Short mmCIF file of C-alpha atoms and ligand atoms in Angstrom, two decimals:
data_model
loop_
_atom_site.label_atom_id
_atom_site.label_comp_id
_atom_site.label_asym_id
_atom_site.label_seq_id
_atom_site.Cartn_x
_atom_site.Cartn_y
_atom_site.Cartn_z
CA MET A 1 -137.49 145.97 -49.38
CA SER A 2 -139.83 142.97 -49.62
CA ASN A 3 -143.28 143.39 -51.15
CA SER A 4 -144.92 142.35 -47.89
CA ARG A 5 -143.04 144.97 -45.91
CA ARG A 6 -143.77 147.65 -48.53
CA GLY A 7 -147.43 146.65 -48.33
CA PHE A 8 -147.34 146.97 -44.55
CA PHE A 9 -146.04 150.54 -44.71
CA ARG A 10 -148.54 151.48 -47.40
CA GLU A 11 -151.40 150.14 -45.28
CA LEU A 12 -150.04 151.95 -42.24
CA ALA A 13 -149.79 155.23 -44.13
CA SER A 14 -153.32 154.81 -45.51
CA ALA A 15 -154.67 154.03 -42.06
CA VAL A 16 -153.08 157.17 -40.66
CA ALA A 17 -154.47 159.27 -43.50
CA SER A 18 -157.95 157.73 -43.10
CA ALA A 19 -157.94 158.32 -39.36
CA ARG A 20 -157.07 161.94 -39.92
CA ASP A 21 -159.84 162.19 -42.54
CA ALA A 22 -162.41 160.74 -40.16
CA THR A 23 -161.69 163.19 -37.38
CA ALA A 24 -161.03 166.24 -39.49
CA GLU A 25 -163.61 168.98 -39.48
CA PRO A 26 -162.90 171.26 -42.41
CA GLY A 27 -159.16 171.62 -42.26
CA PRO A 28 -155.98 170.91 -44.12
CA PRO A 29 -156.02 168.19 -46.78
CA PRO A 30 -154.97 164.68 -45.66
CA PRO A 31 -151.26 163.91 -45.93
CA PRO A 32 -150.19 162.23 -49.14
CA ASP A 33 -149.35 158.56 -49.15
CA LEU A 34 -145.73 157.60 -49.05
CA THR A 35 -144.25 156.82 -52.45
CA ASP A 36 -142.14 153.72 -53.10
CA GLU A 37 -139.07 155.95 -53.18
CA GLU A 38 -139.95 157.46 -49.79
CA ILE A 39 -140.66 154.06 -48.29
CA ALA A 40 -137.21 152.87 -49.42
CA ARG A 41 -135.39 156.08 -48.43
CA TYR A 42 -136.85 156.20 -44.92
CA SER A 43 -137.15 152.44 -44.35
CA ARG A 44 -134.69 152.28 -41.45
CA GLN A 45 -136.60 154.87 -39.45
CA LEU A 46 -140.06 153.74 -40.63
CA VAL A 47 -139.39 150.33 -39.18
CA LEU A 48 -138.76 151.78 -35.71
CA PRO A 49 -141.83 151.05 -33.56
CA GLU A 50 -141.72 154.60 -32.16
CA TRP A 51 -141.61 156.15 -35.61
CA GLY A 52 -143.64 154.53 -38.37
CA ALA A 53 -145.70 156.20 -41.07
CA ALA A 54 -147.40 158.70 -38.75
CA ALA A 55 -144.10 160.29 -37.72
CA GLN A 56 -142.86 160.21 -41.30
CA LEU A 57 -145.91 162.06 -42.51
CA ALA A 58 -145.57 164.56 -39.66
CA VAL A 59 -141.99 165.47 -40.55
CA SER A 60 -142.79 165.57 -44.27
CA GLU A 61 -145.36 168.30 -43.58
CA ALA A 62 -143.11 170.30 -41.25
CA SER A 63 -141.26 173.57 -41.85
CA VAL A 64 -138.12 173.98 -39.77
CA LEU A 65 -135.83 177.00 -39.63
CA VAL A 66 -132.18 176.19 -38.86
CA ILE A 67 -130.39 179.33 -37.68
CA GLY A 68 -126.71 179.02 -38.56
CA ALA A 69 -125.05 176.77 -41.15
CA GLY A 70 -121.93 176.15 -39.08
CA ALA A 71 -120.67 173.58 -36.62
CA LEU A 72 -124.09 172.83 -35.09
CA GLY A 73 -126.21 173.74 -38.11
CA ALA A 74 -124.39 171.21 -40.30
CA PRO A 75 -125.34 168.04 -38.40
CA VAL A 76 -128.78 169.46 -37.59
CA ALA A 77 -129.61 170.26 -41.21
CA LEU A 78 -128.09 167.02 -42.54
CA TYR A 79 -130.08 164.83 -40.15
CA LEU A 80 -133.32 166.76 -40.68
CA ALA A 81 -132.92 166.59 -44.45
CA GLY A 82 -132.04 162.89 -44.22
CA ALA A 83 -135.10 162.24 -42.05
CA GLY A 84 -137.37 163.88 -44.63
CA VAL A 85 -138.37 167.17 -43.00
CA GLY A 86 -140.44 168.67 -45.81
CA ARG A 87 -139.18 172.25 -45.75
CA ILE A 88 -135.89 173.38 -44.25
CA GLY A 89 -134.87 177.02 -44.10
CA ILE A 90 -131.14 177.45 -43.52
CA LEU A 91 -130.08 180.88 -42.41
CA ASP A 92 -126.53 182.28 -42.28
CA ASP A 93 -124.98 185.54 -43.48
CA ASP A 94 -121.35 184.38 -43.36
CA ALA A 95 -119.10 183.01 -46.09
CA VAL A 96 -117.19 179.73 -45.80
CA GLU A 97 -113.65 180.15 -44.40
CA LEU A 98 -110.75 177.72 -44.28
CA SER A 99 -110.89 177.69 -40.47
CA ASN A 100 -114.51 176.43 -40.60
CA LEU A 101 -113.82 173.17 -42.35
CA HIS A 102 -112.63 171.02 -39.42
CA ARG A 103 -116.08 171.13 -37.83
CA GLN A 104 -118.64 172.49 -40.32
CA LEU A 105 -119.34 169.34 -42.28
CA LEU A 106 -121.65 170.86 -44.89
CA HIS A 107 -118.77 172.87 -46.40
CA PHE A 108 -115.81 171.57 -48.38
CA THR A 109 -112.53 173.16 -49.51
CA PRO A 110 -113.89 174.29 -52.91
CA ASP A 111 -116.68 176.16 -51.06
CA ILE A 112 -114.28 178.66 -49.42
CA GLY A 113 -115.63 182.15 -50.08
CA ALA A 114 -119.14 180.94 -50.94
CA PRO A 115 -122.13 182.02 -48.84
CA LYS A 116 -122.64 179.38 -46.15
CA ALA A 117 -126.41 179.31 -46.61
CA GLU A 118 -126.02 178.52 -50.33
CA SER A 119 -123.22 176.02 -49.77
CA ALA A 120 -125.30 174.22 -47.16
CA ALA A 121 -128.47 174.23 -49.28
CA ALA A 122 -126.63 172.69 -52.24
CA LYS A 123 -125.42 169.73 -50.14
CA LEU A 124 -128.83 169.22 -48.53
CA ARG A 125 -130.48 169.08 -51.97
CA TYR A 126 -127.97 166.44 -53.03
CA LEU A 127 -128.78 164.46 -49.92
CA ASN A 128 -132.55 164.63 -50.33
CA PRO A 129 -134.04 166.03 -53.55
CA GLY A 130 -137.53 165.23 -52.27
CA ILE A 131 -137.59 168.11 -49.78
CA VAL A 132 -137.60 171.90 -50.13
CA VAL A 133 -134.47 173.71 -48.93
CA GLU A 134 -134.52 177.50 -48.67
CA PRO A 135 -131.25 179.38 -48.00
CA TYR A 136 -131.47 182.79 -46.30
CA GLN A 137 -128.37 184.97 -46.38
CA VAL A 138 -129.34 187.14 -43.43
CA ARG A 139 -128.46 187.50 -39.75
CA VAL A 140 -131.19 187.16 -37.13
CA GLU A 141 -131.63 190.36 -35.17
CA ALA A 142 -134.26 191.37 -32.64
CA ASP A 143 -136.07 193.41 -35.32
CA ASN A 144 -136.31 190.73 -38.04
CA ALA A 145 -136.74 187.58 -35.93
CA ALA A 146 -140.55 187.70 -35.89
CA ALA A 147 -140.78 187.91 -39.68
CA LEU A 148 -138.31 185.05 -40.13
CA LEU A 149 -140.40 182.82 -37.87
CA GLU A 150 -143.57 183.21 -39.88
CA GLY A 151 -144.85 179.87 -41.13
CA GLN A 152 -142.28 177.85 -39.18
CA ASP A 153 -143.30 174.83 -37.10
CA LEU A 154 -139.98 174.69 -35.27
CA VAL A 155 -136.75 176.65 -34.93
CA VAL A 156 -133.36 175.08 -34.26
CA ASP A 157 -130.96 177.75 -33.05
CA CYS A 158 -127.42 176.81 -34.10
CA SER A 159 -126.01 180.32 -33.79
CA ASP A 160 -122.77 181.03 -31.95
CA SER A 161 -123.81 184.33 -30.37
CA PHE A 162 -125.60 184.93 -27.10
CA ALA A 163 -127.30 188.04 -28.52
CA THR A 164 -128.83 185.92 -31.31
CA ARG A 165 -129.81 183.17 -28.87
CA TYR A 166 -131.74 185.59 -26.65
CA ALA A 167 -133.36 187.31 -29.65
CA VAL A 168 -134.46 183.95 -31.08
CA ASN A 169 -135.80 182.81 -27.69
CA ALA A 170 -137.85 185.99 -27.30
CA ALA A 171 -139.24 185.75 -30.85
CA CYS A 172 -140.10 182.06 -30.52
CA CYS A 173 -141.87 182.68 -27.21
CA ALA A 174 -143.86 185.60 -28.68
CA ALA A 175 -144.88 183.52 -31.71
CA ARG A 176 -145.26 180.31 -29.64
CA VAL A 177 -142.97 178.46 -32.01
CA PRO A 178 -141.12 175.51 -30.39
CA LEU A 179 -137.37 175.93 -30.22
CA VAL A 180 -134.24 173.83 -29.73
CA GLN A 181 -131.33 175.78 -28.29
CA ALA A 182 -127.74 174.62 -27.97
CA GLY A 183 -124.20 175.83 -27.56
CA VAL A 184 -120.79 174.19 -27.80
CA LEU A 185 -117.29 175.26 -26.82
CA GLY A 186 -114.13 173.23 -26.37
CA MET A 187 -115.34 169.74 -25.51
CA SER A 188 -118.58 170.67 -23.76
CA GLY A 189 -121.99 172.03 -24.55
CA LEU A 190 -125.65 172.06 -23.69
CA VAL A 191 -128.99 171.36 -25.36
CA MET A 192 -132.45 172.58 -24.38
CA SER A 193 -135.90 172.28 -25.94
CA VAL A 194 -138.51 174.96 -25.36
CA LYS A 195 -142.28 174.69 -25.81
CA PRO A 196 -143.30 178.32 -25.32
CA GLY A 197 -145.97 178.81 -22.69
CA ARG A 198 -145.68 175.18 -21.57
CA THR A 199 -142.06 174.68 -20.51
CA ALA A 200 -139.21 176.83 -19.24
CA CYS A 201 -137.58 178.94 -21.94
CA TYR A 202 -133.90 179.70 -22.50
CA ARG A 203 -134.19 182.96 -20.55
CA CYS A 204 -135.92 181.14 -17.66
CA ALA A 205 -132.77 178.98 -17.49
CA PHE A 206 -130.29 181.79 -18.07
CA PRO A 207 -131.98 185.08 -17.07
CA VAL A 208 -128.91 187.26 -17.60
CA GLU A 209 -127.07 187.36 -20.92
CA PRO A 210 -123.38 186.55 -20.29
CA GLN A 211 -120.98 189.37 -21.04
CA ASP A 212 -117.47 188.72 -22.37
CA ALA A 213 -118.22 185.02 -22.83
CA PRO A 214 -115.37 183.16 -24.56
CA ARG A 215 -115.88 182.71 -28.30
CA CYS A 216 -115.06 179.74 -30.47
CA ALA A 217 -112.24 181.63 -32.22
CA ASP A 218 -110.52 182.26 -28.88
CA ALA A 219 -111.38 179.22 -26.77
CA GLY A 220 -111.49 176.66 -29.60
CA VAL A 221 -113.79 173.73 -30.27
CA LEU A 222 -113.28 170.14 -31.36
CA GLY A 223 -115.23 169.07 -34.44
CA PRO A 224 -116.70 165.87 -32.96
CA ALA A 225 -117.87 167.79 -29.87
CA ALA A 226 -119.92 170.06 -32.13
CA GLY A 227 -121.09 166.93 -33.94
CA VAL A 228 -122.41 165.39 -30.71
CA ILE A 229 -124.24 168.55 -29.63
CA GLY A 230 -125.65 169.15 -33.12
CA SER A 231 -126.82 165.54 -33.33
CA LEU A 232 -128.59 165.91 -29.98
CA GLN A 233 -130.25 169.05 -31.32
CA ALA A 234 -131.43 167.21 -34.43
CA LEU A 235 -132.83 164.43 -32.25
CA GLU A 236 -134.68 166.98 -30.13
CA ALA A 237 -136.12 168.53 -33.28
CA LEU A 238 -137.44 165.18 -34.49
CA LYS A 239 -138.92 164.46 -31.04
CA LEU A 240 -140.72 167.82 -30.99
CA LEU A 241 -142.05 167.38 -34.53
CA THR A 242 -143.37 163.87 -33.98
CA GLY A 243 -143.81 163.28 -30.26
CA VAL A 244 -142.01 159.93 -30.55
CA ALA A 245 -140.12 160.58 -27.28
CA PRO A 246 -140.04 163.25 -24.58
CA ALA A 247 -137.89 166.27 -25.40
CA ILE A 248 -135.31 167.79 -23.06
CA ALA A 249 -137.79 170.37 -21.79
CA ASP A 250 -138.13 172.16 -18.44
CA GLY A 251 -134.38 171.94 -18.20
CA PHE A 252 -131.28 171.36 -20.25
CA LEU A 253 -128.74 168.64 -20.88
CA GLN A 254 -125.21 169.65 -19.96
CA VAL A 255 -122.63 167.64 -21.87
CA ASP A 256 -119.01 167.30 -20.77
CA LEU A 257 -117.32 165.26 -23.45
CA ALA A 258 -113.86 165.48 -21.89
CA ALA A 259 -115.19 163.59 -18.87
CA ALA A 260 -117.79 161.71 -20.96
CA GLU A 261 -120.55 162.92 -18.61
CA PHE A 262 -124.12 163.97 -19.35
CA LEU A 263 -126.01 165.91 -16.66
CA ARG A 264 -129.73 166.75 -16.84
CA VAL A 265 -130.42 170.07 -15.11
CA ARG A 266 -134.04 170.89 -14.19
CA VAL A 267 -135.35 174.41 -14.72
CA ARG A 268 -138.70 175.86 -13.62
CA ARG A 269 -140.64 178.43 -15.59
CA ARG A 270 -140.21 181.89 -14.11
CA GLY A 271 -143.31 184.01 -13.64
CA ASP A 272 -141.20 187.14 -14.10
CA CYS A 273 -139.51 185.90 -17.30
CA PRO A 274 -139.71 188.78 -19.79
CA ASP A 275 -139.94 186.31 -22.70
CA CYS A 276 -142.43 183.68 -21.52
CA GLY A 277 -143.76 184.88 -18.15
CA ALA A 278 -146.94 186.34 -19.67
CA LEU A 279 -147.77 183.36 -21.89
ZN1 LIG B 301 -139.02 182.09 -19.87
#
């Protein structure tokens, strides 16, 4: 990177920090300046007019919980780590299996048998040693979701179970923690962002939990389809953390990759929603 460009980013970062200082009543300390290493590492996103130093500092201060280190969790965690999200919790209680490897890009053949959360965390630390990665070898249930959300700025639900999805939605609504939901099966999927109390939640969109829904092991899934949906989830996460673009809120994006069609479906908040109706 040229000295003039590096100087530009340094000035931009200082200006952002100063502006925050000027408006801050007693509050958190100002964000640290970007180091030369950070300026080089993030240069291709820093140069985006929508991004810049302000967004970089925002993600560097963020804590994000990624639920599931599988087909969706892999691209989500990789892109968030690459983008410089300061603290990433990666949560999964499964071990790596041979049948995972065609779509779960954080795990390699020598990882078979290893806990997925640990396997994922090791790769993410290789990718970006400047962030904190915390593996959690637990499963989210209705009774532990609230504790797991403590201190999180955002949750990205990459689980493959409807029960988990509804439990995470309820916990995020109760704690008012923004959430990105998604699911993938075969060559299709959907993505939805939720700002609890402000936009429709997952249960507003899908009030009744599906019973006997087909599972990945039975219906199958193509690796790149999971990659597309997971990448969309990661993009939503970065939008919610920084505000650089509107998230897919008050609705969801339905993705049919066999037909190469994307459909935006609008959803209204429901006053009788048991998760967000009272917010
Ligand atoms: Zn709702």
